[in-house]
PDB file of N, CA and C in Angstrom:
ATOM      1  N   MET D   1     -36.852  24.427  -7.130  1.00 52.00           N
ATOM      2  CA  MET D   1     -35.561  24.972  -7.541  1.00 52.00           C
ATOM      3  C   MET D   1     -34.553  24.669  -6.495  1.00 52.00           C
ATOM      4  N   SER D   2     -33.435  24.248  -6.847  1.00 56.00           N
ATOM      5  CA  SER D   2     -32.356  23.923  -5.879  1.00 56.00           C
ATOM      6  C   SER D   2     -31.599  25.182  -5.510  1.00 56.00           C
ATOM      7  N   ASP D   3     -30.891  25.102  -4.404  1.00 55.00           N
ATOM      8  CA  ASP D   3     -30.097  26.252  -3.961  1.00 55.00           C
ATOM      9  C   ASP D   3     -29.014  26.648  -4.997  1.00 55.00           C
ATOM     10  N   LYS D   4     -28.452  25.684  -5.672  1.00 55.00           N
ATOM     11  CA  LYS D   4     -27.439  25.979  -6.698  1.00 55.00           C
ATOM     12  C   LYS D   4     -28.024  26.799  -7.810  1.00 55.00           C
ATOM     13  N   GLU D   5     -29.242  26.411  -8.308  1.00 57.00           N
ATOM     14  CA  GLU D   5     -29.825  27.217  -9.355  1.00 57.00           C
ATOM     15  C   GLU D   5     -30.209  28.599  -8.913  1.00 57.00           C
ATOM     16  N   ARG D   6     -30.713  28.711  -7.682  1.00 55.00           N
ATOM     17  CA  ARG D   6     -31.076  30.043  -7.165  1.00 55.00           C
ATOM     18  C   ARG D   6     -29.877  30.974  -7.032  1.00 55.00           C
ATOM     19  N   ASN D   7     -28.766  30.387  -6.597  1.00 57.00           N
ATOM     20  CA  ASN D   7     -27.590  31.220  -6.402  1.00 57.00           C
ATOM     21  C   ASN D   7     -27.019  31.701  -7.733  1.00 57.00           C
ATOM     22  N   GLN D   8     -27.183  30.892  -8.770  1.00 57.00           N
ATOM     23  CA  GLN D   8     -26.699  31.333 -10.063  1.00 57.00           C
ATOM     24  C   GLN D   8     -27.529  32.411 -10.673  1.00 57.00           C
ATOM     25  N   LYS D   9     -28.805  32.546 -10.274  1.00 64.00           N
ATOM     26  CA  LYS D   9     -29.694  33.598 -10.767  1.00 64.00           C
ATOM     27  C   LYS D   9     -29.652  34.849  -9.864  1.00 64.00           C
ATOM     28  N   ASP D  10     -29.174  34.725  -8.658  1.00 68.00           N
ATOM     29  CA  ASP D  10     -29.100  35.907  -7.786  1.00 68.00           C
ATOM     30  C   ASP D  10     -28.098  36.878  -8.284  1.00 68.00           C
ATOM     31  N   GLN D  11     -28.464  38.153  -8.065  1.00 73.00           N
ATOM     32  CA  GLN D  11     -27.620  39.232  -8.476  1.00 73.00           C
ATOM     33  C   GLN D  11     -27.410  40.147  -7.214  1.00 73.00           C
ATOM     34  N   GLY D  12     -26.327  40.890  -7.216  1.00 82.00           N
ATOM     35  CA  GLY D  12     -26.078  41.756  -6.150  1.00 82.00           C
ATOM     36  C   GLY D  12     -27.060  42.942  -6.223  1.00 82.00           C
ATOM     37  N   ILE D  13     -27.269  43.548  -5.085  1.00 85.00           N
ATOM     38  CA  ILE D  13     -28.217  44.743  -5.031  1.00 85.00           C
ATOM     39  C   ILE D  13     -27.669  45.907  -5.924  1.00 85.00           C
ATOM     40  N   ASP D  14     -26.383  46.041  -5.959  1.00 81.00           N
ATOM     41  CA  ASP D  14     -25.868  47.146  -6.845  1.00 81.00           C
ATOM     42  C   ASP D  14     -26.195  46.925  -8.331  1.00 81.00           C
ATOM     43  N   LYS D  15     -26.176  45.680  -8.808  1.00 83.00           N
ATOM     44  CA  LYS D  15     -26.534  45.396 -10.207  1.00 83.00           C
ATOM     45  C   LYS D  15     -28.027  45.658 -10.454  1.00 83.00           C
ATOM     46  N   ILE D  16     -28.835  45.247  -9.466  1.00 83.00           N
ATOM     47  CA  ILE D  16     -30.271  45.457  -9.565  1.00 83.00           C
ATOM     48  C   ILE D  16     -30.569  46.976  -9.599  1.00 83.00           C
ATOM     49  N   ILE D  17     -29.947  47.766  -8.722  1.00 82.00           N
ATOM     50  CA  ILE D  17     -30.197  49.152  -8.693  1.00 82.00           C
ATOM     51  C   ILE D  17     -29.722  49.842  -9.968  1.00 82.00           C
ATOM     52  N   ASP D  18     -28.586  49.382 -10.544  1.00 78.00           N
ATOM     53  CA  ASP D  18     -28.105  49.979 -11.778  1.00 78.00           C
ATOM     54  C   ASP D  18     -29.049  49.698 -12.924  1.00 78.00           C
ATOM     55  N   LYS D  19     -29.654  48.482 -12.951  1.00 83.00           N
ATOM     56  CA  LYS D  19     -30.690  48.179 -13.979  1.00 83.00           C
ATOM     57  C   LYS D  19     -31.928  49.017 -13.843  1.00 83.00           C
ATOM     58  N   MET D  20     -32.307  49.278 -12.623  1.00 81.00           N
ATOM     59  CA  MET D  20     -33.518  50.045 -12.360  1.00 81.00           C
ATOM     60  C   MET D  20     -33.254  51.523 -12.799  1.00 81.00           C
ATOM     61  N   MET D  21     -32.099  52.046 -12.521  1.00 77.00           N
ATOM     62  CA  MET D  21     -31.762  53.396 -12.815  1.00 77.00           C
ATOM     63  C   MET D  21     -31.724  53.570 -14.334  1.00 77.00           C
ATOM     64  N   LYS D  22     -31.218  52.591 -15.083  1.00 79.00           N
ATOM     65  CA  LYS D  22     -31.181  52.689 -16.546  1.00 79.00           C
ATOM     66  C   LYS D  22     -32.550  52.564 -17.072  1.00 79.00           C
ATOM     67  N   ALA D  23     -33.381  51.691 -16.458  1.00 83.00           N
ATOM     68  CA  ALA D  23     -34.755  51.575 -16.987  1.00 83.00           C
ATOM     69  C   ALA D  23     -35.614  52.804 -16.783  1.00 83.00           C
ATOM     70  N   TRP D  24     -35.374  53.459 -15.689  1.00 82.00           N
ATOM     71  CA  TRP D  24     -36.117  54.729 -15.397  1.00 82.00           C
ATOM     72  C   TRP D  24     -35.502  55.967 -15.955  1.00 82.00           C
ATOM     73  N   GLY D  25     -34.335  55.834 -16.551  1.00 74.00           N
ATOM     74  CA  GLY D  25     -33.691  56.971 -17.189  1.00 74.00           C
ATOM     75  C   GLY D  25     -33.031  57.895 -16.155  1.00 74.00           C
ATOM     76  N   LEU D  26     -32.597  57.424 -15.031  1.00 74.00           N
ATOM     77  CA  LEU D  26     -32.048  58.219 -13.965  1.00 74.00           C
ATOM     78  C   LEU D  26     -30.533  58.073 -13.862  1.00 74.00           C
ATOM     79  N   GLU D  27     -29.943  57.265 -14.644  1.00 77.00           N
ATOM     80  CA  GLU D  27     -28.521  57.042 -14.570  1.00 77.00           C
ATOM     81  C   GLU D  27     -27.744  58.318 -14.761  1.00 77.00           C
ATOM     82  N   GLY D  28     -28.147  59.118 -15.783  1.00 77.00           N
ATOM     83  CA  GLY D  28     -27.435  60.388 -16.039  1.00 77.00           C
ATOM     84  C   GLY D  28     -27.647  61.401 -14.919  1.00 77.00           C
ATOM     85  N   LYS D  29     -28.807  61.490 -14.338  1.00 83.00           N
ATOM     86  CA  LYS D  29     -29.048  62.307 -13.235  1.00 83.00           C
ATOM     87  C   LYS D  29     -28.209  62.026 -11.973  1.00 83.00           C
ATOM     88  N   MET D  30     -28.032  60.702 -11.781  1.00 84.00           N
ATOM     89  CA  MET D  30     -27.137  60.319 -10.682  1.00 84.00           C
ATOM     90  C   MET D  30     -25.732  60.752 -10.905  1.00 84.00           C
ATOM     91  N   LYS D  31     -25.210  60.558 -12.134  1.00 86.00           N
ATOM     92  CA  LYS D  31     -23.869  61.083 -12.399  1.00 86.00           C
ATOM     93  C   LYS D  31     -23.770  62.578 -12.218  1.00 86.00           C
ATOM     94  N   GLU D  32     -24.784  63.309 -12.576  1.00 88.00           N
ATOM     95  CA  GLU D  32     -24.765  64.741 -12.365  1.00 88.00           C
ATOM     96  C   GLU D  32     -24.704  65.076 -10.906  1.00 88.00           C
ATOM     97  N   MET D  33     -25.519  64.400 -10.079  1.00 90.00           N
ATOM     98  CA  MET D  33     -25.470  64.630  -8.644  1.00 90.00           C
ATOM     99  C   MET D  33     -24.116  64.245  -8.062  1.00 90.00           C
ATOM    100  N   ASP D  34     -23.548  63.197  -8.540  1.00 90.00           N
ATOM    101  CA  ASP D  34     -22.214  62.855  -8.110  1.00 90.00           C
ATOM    102  C   ASP D  34     -21.167  63.936  -8.358  1.00 90.00           C
ATOM    103  N   ILE D  35     -21.222  64.540  -9.552  1.00 92.00           N
ATOM    104  CA  ILE D  35     -20.339  65.609  -9.946  1.00 92.00           C
ATOM    105  C   ILE D  35     -20.512  66.786  -9.043  1.00 92.00           C
ATOM    106  N   ILE D  36     -21.784  67.167  -8.812  1.00 92.00           N
ATOM    107  CA  ILE D  36     -22.047  68.334  -7.952  1.00 92.00           C
ATOM    108  C   ILE D  36     -21.566  68.119  -6.531  1.00 92.00           C
ATOM    109  N   ASN D  37     -21.732  66.933  -6.034  1.00 93.00           N
ATOM    110  CA  ASN D  37     -21.293  66.605  -4.701  1.00 93.00           C
ATOM    111  C   ASN D  37     -19.760  66.524  -4.595  1.00 93.00           C
ATOM    112  N   ALA D  38     -19.172  66.221  -5.705  1.00 94.00           N
ATOM    113  CA  ALA D  38     -17.645  66.027  -5.683  1.00 94.00           C
ATOM    114  C   ALA D  38     -16.964  67.306  -6.123  1.00 94.00           C
ATOM    115  N   TRP D  39     -17.674  68.372  -6.370  1.00 94.00           N
ATOM    116  CA  TRP D  39     -17.113  69.694  -6.790  1.00 94.00           C
ATOM    117  C   TRP D  39     -15.942  70.179  -5.972  1.00 94.00           C
ATOM    118  N   PRO D  40     -16.057  70.162  -4.623  1.00 94.00           N
ATOM    119  CA  PRO D  40     -14.934  70.581  -3.803  1.00 94.00           C
ATOM    120  C   PRO D  40     -13.703  69.685  -3.962  1.00 94.00           C
ATOM    121  N   GLU D  41     -13.953  68.435  -4.116  1.00 94.00           N
ATOM    122  CA  GLU D  41     -12.871  67.461  -4.315  1.00 94.00           C
ATOM    123  C   GLU D  41     -12.139  67.644  -5.635  1.00 94.00           C
ATOM    124  N   MET D  42     -12.937  67.870  -6.642  1.00 92.00           N
ATOM    125  CA  MET D  42     -12.373  68.017  -8.034  1.00 92.00           C
ATOM    126  C   MET D  42     -11.603  69.368  -8.200  1.00 92.00           C
ATOM    127  N   MET D  43     -12.200  70.431  -7.649  1.00 91.00           N
ATOM    128  CA  MET D  43     -11.697  71.795  -7.983  1.00 91.00           C
ATOM    129  C   MET D  43     -10.927  72.339  -6.824  1.00 91.00           C
ATOM    130  N   GLY D  44     -11.044  71.846  -5.623  1.00 92.00           N
ATOM    131  CA  GLY D  44     -10.362  72.387  -4.514  1.00 92.00           C
ATOM    132  C   GLY D  44     -11.272  73.213  -3.580  1.00 92.00           C
ATOM    133  N   GLN D  45     -10.885  73.355  -2.386  1.00 93.00           N
ATOM    134  CA  GLN D  45     -11.747  74.045  -1.438  1.00 93.00           C
ATOM    135  C   GLN D  45     -11.898  75.546  -1.672  1.00 93.00           C
ATOM    136  N   GLY D  46     -10.867  76.196  -2.256  1.00 92.00           N
ATOM    137  CA  GLY D  46     -10.886  77.633  -2.544  1.00 92.00           C
ATOM    138  C   GLY D  46     -11.950  77.939  -3.542  1.00 92.00           C
ATOM    139  N   ILE D  47     -12.042  77.195  -4.624  1.00 93.00           N
ATOM    140  CA  ILE D  47     -13.084  77.409  -5.649  1.00 93.00           C
ATOM    141  C   ILE D  47     -14.451  76.981  -5.113  1.00 93.00           C
ATOM    142  N   ALA D  48     -14.486  75.923  -4.396  1.00 93.00           N
ATOM    143  CA  ALA D  48     -15.823  75.484  -3.820  1.00 93.00           C
ATOM    144  C   ALA D  48     -16.351  76.459  -2.868  1.00 93.00           C
ATOM    145  N   ASN D  49     -15.562  77.224  -2.098  1.00 94.00           N
ATOM    146  CA  ASN D  49     -16.008  78.199  -1.155  1.00 94.00           C
ATOM    147  C   ASN D  49     -16.578  79.411  -1.878  1.00 94.00           C
ATOM    148  N   ARG D  50     -16.102  79.659  -3.101  1.00 95.00           N
ATOM    149  CA  ARG D  50     -16.562  80.821  -3.852  1.00 95.00           C
ATOM    150  C   ARG D  50     -17.714  80.443  -4.811  1.00 95.00           C
ATOM    151  N   THR D  51     -18.038  79.189  -4.875  1.00 94.00           N
ATOM    152  CA  THR D  51     -19.165  78.755  -5.766  1.00 94.00           C
ATOM    153  C   THR D  51     -20.493  78.871  -4.954  1.00 94.00           C
ATOM    154  N   GLU D  52     -21.363  79.646  -5.470  1.00 95.00           N
ATOM    155  CA  GLU D  52     -22.681  79.837  -4.868  1.00 95.00           C
ATOM    156  C   GLU D  52     -23.755  78.863  -5.355  1.00 95.00           C
ATOM    157  N   LYS D  53     -23.652  78.557  -6.629  1.00 95.00           N
ATOM    158  CA  LYS D  53     -24.634  77.663  -7.185  1.00 95.00           C
ATOM    159  C   LYS D  53     -23.993  76.815  -8.297  1.00 95.00           C
ATOM    160  N   ILE D  54     -24.318  75.591  -8.444  1.00 95.00           N
ATOM    161  CA  ILE D  54     -23.779  74.776  -9.468  1.00 95.00           C
ATOM    162  C   ILE D  54     -24.900  73.679  -9.899  1.00 95.00           C
ATOM    163  N   TYR D  55     -25.146  73.623 -11.161  1.00 94.00           N
ATOM    164  CA  TYR D  55     -26.008  72.596 -11.642  1.00 94.00           C
ATOM    165  C   TYR D  55     -25.739  72.271 -13.110  1.00 94.00           C
ATOM    166  N   ILE D  56     -26.264  71.180 -13.568  1.00 93.00           N
ATOM    167  CA  ILE D  56     -26.029  70.739 -14.957  1.00 93.00           C
ATOM    168  C   ILE D  56     -27.394  70.623 -15.661  1.00 93.00           C
ATOM    169  N   ARG D  57     -27.487  71.265 -16.821  1.00 93.00           N
ATOM    170  CA  ARG D  57     -28.739  71.143 -17.610  1.00 93.00           C
ATOM    171  C   ARG D  57     -28.270  71.016 -19.086  1.00 93.00           C
ATOM    172  N   ASN D  58     -28.765  70.000 -19.795  1.00 92.00           N
ATOM    173  CA  ASN D  58     -28.538  69.762 -21.207  1.00 92.00           C
ATOM    174  C   ASN D  58     -27.035  69.759 -21.488  1.00 92.00           C
ATOM    175  N   LYS D  59     -26.304  69.020 -20.699  1.00 92.00           N
ATOM    176  CA  LYS D  59     -24.802  68.850 -20.839  1.00 92.00           C
ATOM    177  C   LYS D  59     -24.053  70.147 -20.693  1.00 92.00           C
ATOM    178  N   VAL D  60     -24.598  71.139 -20.024  1.00 95.00           N
ATOM    179  CA  VAL D  60     -23.931  72.414 -19.760  1.00 95.00           C
ATOM    180  C   VAL D  60     -23.875  72.555 -18.268  1.00 95.00           C
ATOM    181  N   LEU D  61     -22.633  72.745 -17.778  1.00 95.00           N
ATOM    182  CA  LEU D  61     -22.365  73.009 -16.377  1.00 95.00           C
ATOM    183  C   LEU D  61     -22.507  74.434 -16.126  1.00 95.00           C
ATOM    184  N   HIS D  62     -23.449  74.763 -15.308  1.00 96.00           N
ATOM    185  CA  HIS D  62     -23.704  76.207 -14.866  1.00 96.00           C
ATOM    186  C   HIS D  62     -23.087  76.445 -13.537  1.00 96.00           C
ATOM    187  N   ILE D  63     -22.253  77.467 -13.436  1.00 95.00           N
ATOM    188  CA  ILE D  63     -21.577  77.769 -12.174  1.00 95.00           C
ATOM    189  C   ILE D  63     -21.751  79.298 -11.903  1.00 95.00           C
ATOM    190  N   LYS D  64     -22.272  79.481 -10.684  1.00 96.00           N
ATOM    191  CA  LYS D  64     -22.396  80.917 -10.184  1.00 96.00           C
ATOM    192  C   LYS D  64     -21.372  81.064  -9.120  1.00 96.00           C
ATOM    193  N   LEU D  65     -20.458  82.055  -9.349  1.00 95.00           N
ATOM    194  CA  LEU D  65     -19.405  82.374  -8.382  1.00 95.00           C
ATOM    195  C   LEU D  65     -19.621  83.743  -7.764  1.00 95.00           C
ATOM    196  N   ASN D  66     -19.129  83.937  -6.565  1.00 95.00           N
ATOM    197  CA  ASN D  66     -19.239  85.226  -5.901  1.00 95.00           C
ATOM    198  C   ASN D  66     -17.985  86.038  -6.129  1.00 95.00           C
ATOM    199  N   SER D  67     -17.049  85.664  -6.958  1.00 92.00           N
ATOM    200  CA  SER D  67     -15.831  86.327  -7.211  1.00 92.00           C
ATOM    201  C   SER D  67     -15.620  86.511  -8.715  1.00 92.00           C
ATOM    202  N   SER D  68     -15.618  87.721  -9.140  1.00 92.00           N
ATOM    203  CA  SER D  68     -15.416  87.996 -10.596  1.00 92.00           C
ATOM    204  C   SER D  68     -14.026  87.554 -11.074  1.00 92.00           C
ATOM    205  N   VAL D  69     -13.064  87.749 -10.241  1.00 93.00           N
ATOM    206  CA  VAL D  69     -11.654  87.371 -10.539  1.00 93.00           C
ATOM    207  C   VAL D  69     -11.610  85.870 -10.715  1.00 93.00           C
ATOM    208  N   MET D  70     -12.199  85.066  -9.824  1.00 93.00           N
ATOM    209  CA  MET D  70     -12.196  83.624  -9.898  1.00 93.00           C
ATOM    210  C   MET D  70     -12.970  83.228 -11.178  1.00 93.00           C
ATOM    211  N   ARG D  71     -14.067  83.929 -11.465  1.00 93.00           N
ATOM    212  CA  ARG D  71     -14.817  83.554 -12.663  1.00 93.00           C
ATOM    213  C   ARG D  71     -13.967  83.730 -13.892  1.00 93.00           C
ATOM    214  N   ASP D  72     -13.236  84.824 -13.971  1.00 93.00           N
ATOM    215  CA  ASP D  72     -12.337  85.062 -15.154  1.00 93.00           C
ATOM    216  C   ASP D  72     -11.286  84.014 -15.234  1.00 93.00           C
ATOM    217  N   GLU D  73     -10.668  83.656 -14.153  1.00 92.00           N
ATOM    218  CA  GLU D  73      -9.594  82.677 -14.154  1.00 92.00           C
ATOM    219  C   GLU D  73     -10.182  81.283 -14.572  1.00 92.00           C
ATOM    220  N   LEU D  74     -11.323  80.906 -14.085  1.00 92.00           N
ATOM    221  CA  LEU D  74     -11.913  79.640 -14.472  1.00 92.00           C
ATOM    222  C   LEU D  74     -12.390  79.627 -15.949  1.00 92.00           C
ATOM    223  N   HIS D  75     -12.788  80.772 -16.413  1.00 93.00           N
ATOM    224  CA  HIS D  75     -13.172  80.900 -17.842  1.00 93.00           C
ATOM    225  C   HIS D  75     -12.044  80.446 -18.777  1.00 93.00           C
ATOM    226  N   TYR D  76     -10.783  80.816 -18.458  1.00 94.00           N
ATOM    227  CA  TYR D  76      -9.637  80.463 -19.254  1.00 94.00           C
ATOM    228  C   TYR D  76      -9.331  78.995 -19.176  1.00 94.00           C
ATOM    229  N   GLY D  77      -9.692  78.364 -18.092  1.00 92.00           N
ATOM    230  CA  GLY D  77      -9.441  76.952 -17.853  1.00 92.00           C
ATOM    231  C   GLY D  77     -10.606  76.075 -18.131  1.00 92.00           C
ATOM    232  N   ARG D  78     -11.574  76.501 -18.889  1.00 94.00           N
ATOM    233  CA  ARG D  78     -12.837  75.735 -18.982  1.00 94.00           C
ATOM    234  C   ARG D  78     -12.655  74.374 -19.663  1.00 94.00           C
ATOM    235  N   THR D  79     -11.708  74.221 -20.599  1.00 94.00           N
ATOM    236  CA  THR D  79     -11.496  72.939 -21.218  1.00 94.00           C
ATOM    237  C   THR D  79     -10.923  71.871 -20.211  1.00 94.00           C
ATOM    238  N   VAL D  80     -10.072  72.398 -19.312  1.00 94.00           N
ATOM    239  CA  VAL D  80      -9.501  71.514 -18.276  1.00 94.00           C
ATOM    240  C   VAL D  80     -10.617  71.115 -17.307  1.00 94.00           C
ATOM    241  N   ILE D  81     -11.526  72.029 -16.980  1.00 94.00           N
ATOM    242  CA  ILE D  81     -12.591  71.731 -16.067  1.00 94.00           C
ATOM    243  C   ILE D  81     -13.571  70.676 -16.732  1.00 94.00           C
ATOM    244  N   ILE D  82     -13.878  70.844 -17.989  1.00 95.00           N
ATOM    245  CA  ILE D  82     -14.770  69.880 -18.666  1.00 95.00           C
ATOM    246  C   ILE D  82     -14.106  68.534 -18.664  1.00 95.00           C
ATOM    247  N   GLN D  83     -12.811  68.478 -19.003  1.00 95.00           N
ATOM    248  CA  GLN D  83     -12.111  67.199 -19.041  1.00 95.00           C
ATOM    249  C   GLN D  83     -12.099  66.553 -17.669  1.00 95.00           C
ATOM    250  N   ARG D  84     -11.832  67.299 -16.672  1.00 94.00           N
ATOM    251  CA  ARG D  84     -11.766  66.793 -15.257  1.00 94.00           C
ATOM    252  C   ARG D  84     -13.148  66.231 -14.832  1.00 94.00           C
ATOM    253  N   VAL D  85     -14.199  66.999 -15.113  1.00 93.00           N
ATOM    254  CA  VAL D  85     -15.586  66.605 -14.780  1.00 93.00           C
ATOM    255  C   VAL D  85     -15.936  65.249 -15.455  1.00 93.00           C
ATOM    256  N   ASN D  86     -15.678  65.181 -16.785  1.00 93.00           N
ATOM    257  CA  ASN D  86     -16.030  64.023 -17.566  1.00 93.00           C
ATOM    258  C   ASN D  86     -15.183  62.802 -17.156  1.00 93.00           C
ATOM    259  N   GLU D  87     -13.912  63.061 -16.819  1.00 93.00           N
ATOM    260  CA  GLU D  87     -13.043  61.974 -16.342  1.00 93.00           C
ATOM    261  C   GLU D  87     -13.654  61.437 -14.953  1.00 93.00           C
ATOM    262  N   PHE D  88     -14.051  62.276 -14.153  1.00 92.00           N
ATOM    263  CA  PHE D  88     -14.638  61.836 -12.872  1.00 92.00           C
ATOM    264  C   PHE D  88     -15.891  61.023 -13.105  1.00 92.00           C
ATOM    265  N   ALA D  89     -16.807  61.464 -14.080  1.00 89.00           N
ATOM    266  CA  ALA D  89     -17.989  60.785 -14.343  1.00 89.00           C
ATOM    267  C   ALA D  89     -17.779  59.458 -15.062  1.00 89.00           C
ATOM    268  N   GLY D  90     -16.718  59.352 -15.845  1.00 89.00           N
ATOM    269  CA  GLY D  90     -16.506  58.147 -16.629  1.00 89.00           C
ATOM    270  C   GLY D  90     -17.238  58.160 -17.979  1.00 89.00           C
ATOM    271  N   SER D  91     -17.806  59.243 -18.282  1.00 88.00           N
ATOM    272  CA  SER D  91     -18.439  59.433 -19.638  1.00 88.00           C
ATOM    273  C   SER D  91     -18.668  60.972 -19.826  1.00 88.00           C
ATOM    274  N   GLU D  92     -19.107  61.371 -21.066  1.00 91.00           N
ATOM    275  CA  GLU D  92     -19.322  62.685 -21.355  1.00 91.00           C
ATOM    276  C   GLU D  92     -20.634  63.142 -20.783  1.00 91.00           C
ATOM    277  N   VAL D  93     -20.527  63.896 -19.642  1.00 91.00           N
ATOM    278  CA  VAL D  93     -21.727  64.338 -18.998  1.00 91.00           C
ATOM    279  C   VAL D  93     -21.816  65.878 -19.270  1.00 91.00           C
ATOM    280  N   VAL D  94     -20.669  66.536 -19.481  1.00 94.00           N
ATOM    281  CA  VAL D  94     -20.634  67.959 -19.703  1.00 94.00           C
ATOM    282  C   VAL D  94     -19.884  68.268 -20.998  1.00 94.00           C
ATOM    283  N   ASN D  95     -20.380  69.149 -21.874  1.00 94.00           N
ATOM    284  CA  ASN D  95     -19.594  69.587 -22.969  1.00 94.00           C
ATOM    285  C   ASN D  95     -19.435  71.055 -23.099  1.00 94.00           C
ATOM    286  N   ASP D  96     -19.931  71.768 -22.126  1.00 95.00           N
ATOM    287  CA  ASP D  96     -19.786  73.263 -22.135  1.00 95.00           C
ATOM    288  C   ASP D  96     -19.892  73.783 -20.669  1.00 95.00           C
ATOM    289  N   ILE D  97     -19.441  74.960 -20.435  1.00 95.00           N
ATOM    290  CA  ILE D  97     -19.593  75.557 -19.080  1.00 95.00           C
ATOM    291  C   ILE D  97     -20.067  76.997 -19.273  1.00 95.00           C
ATOM    292  N   TRP D  98     -21.028  77.376 -18.460  1.00 96.00           N
ATOM    293  CA  TRP D  98     -21.528  78.799 -18.432  1.00 96.00           C
ATOM    294  C   TRP D  98     -21.246  79.351 -17.050  1.00 96.00           C
ATOM    295  N   PHE D  99     -20.612  80.494 -16.952  1.00 93.00           N
ATOM    296  CA  PHE D  99     -20.336  81.154 -15.701  1.00 93.00           C
ATOM    297  C   PHE D  99     -21.393  82.241 -15.533  1.00 93.00           C
ATOM    298  N   GLU D 100     -21.947  82.286 -14.368  1.00 87.00           N
ATOM    299  CA  GLU D 100     -22.906  83.347 -14.029  1.00 87.00           C
ATOM    300  C   GLU D 100     -22.386  84.233 -13.054  1.00 87.00           C
TER     301      GLU D 100
END
């Protein structure tokens, strides 16, 4: 095999990892982890400081806050939060939010 043929078949490591993640069914989990890690960036430091626990299960974002006032305020803006999270992920990862 010549170098030219080999170079045409070579792929970047990022493409190989993406294919592996899709094959193993981990692509969605990686997006969920990216959302959780970017929570302070998406919502601001004030909300992030009051967030005790955050996780995604079955397309539902579960948020535990230590402030009842903040929980009520975020409850009214849940559609904006869902939109912001899905925009960040680039696909529909979340379709509902539960506040604990």
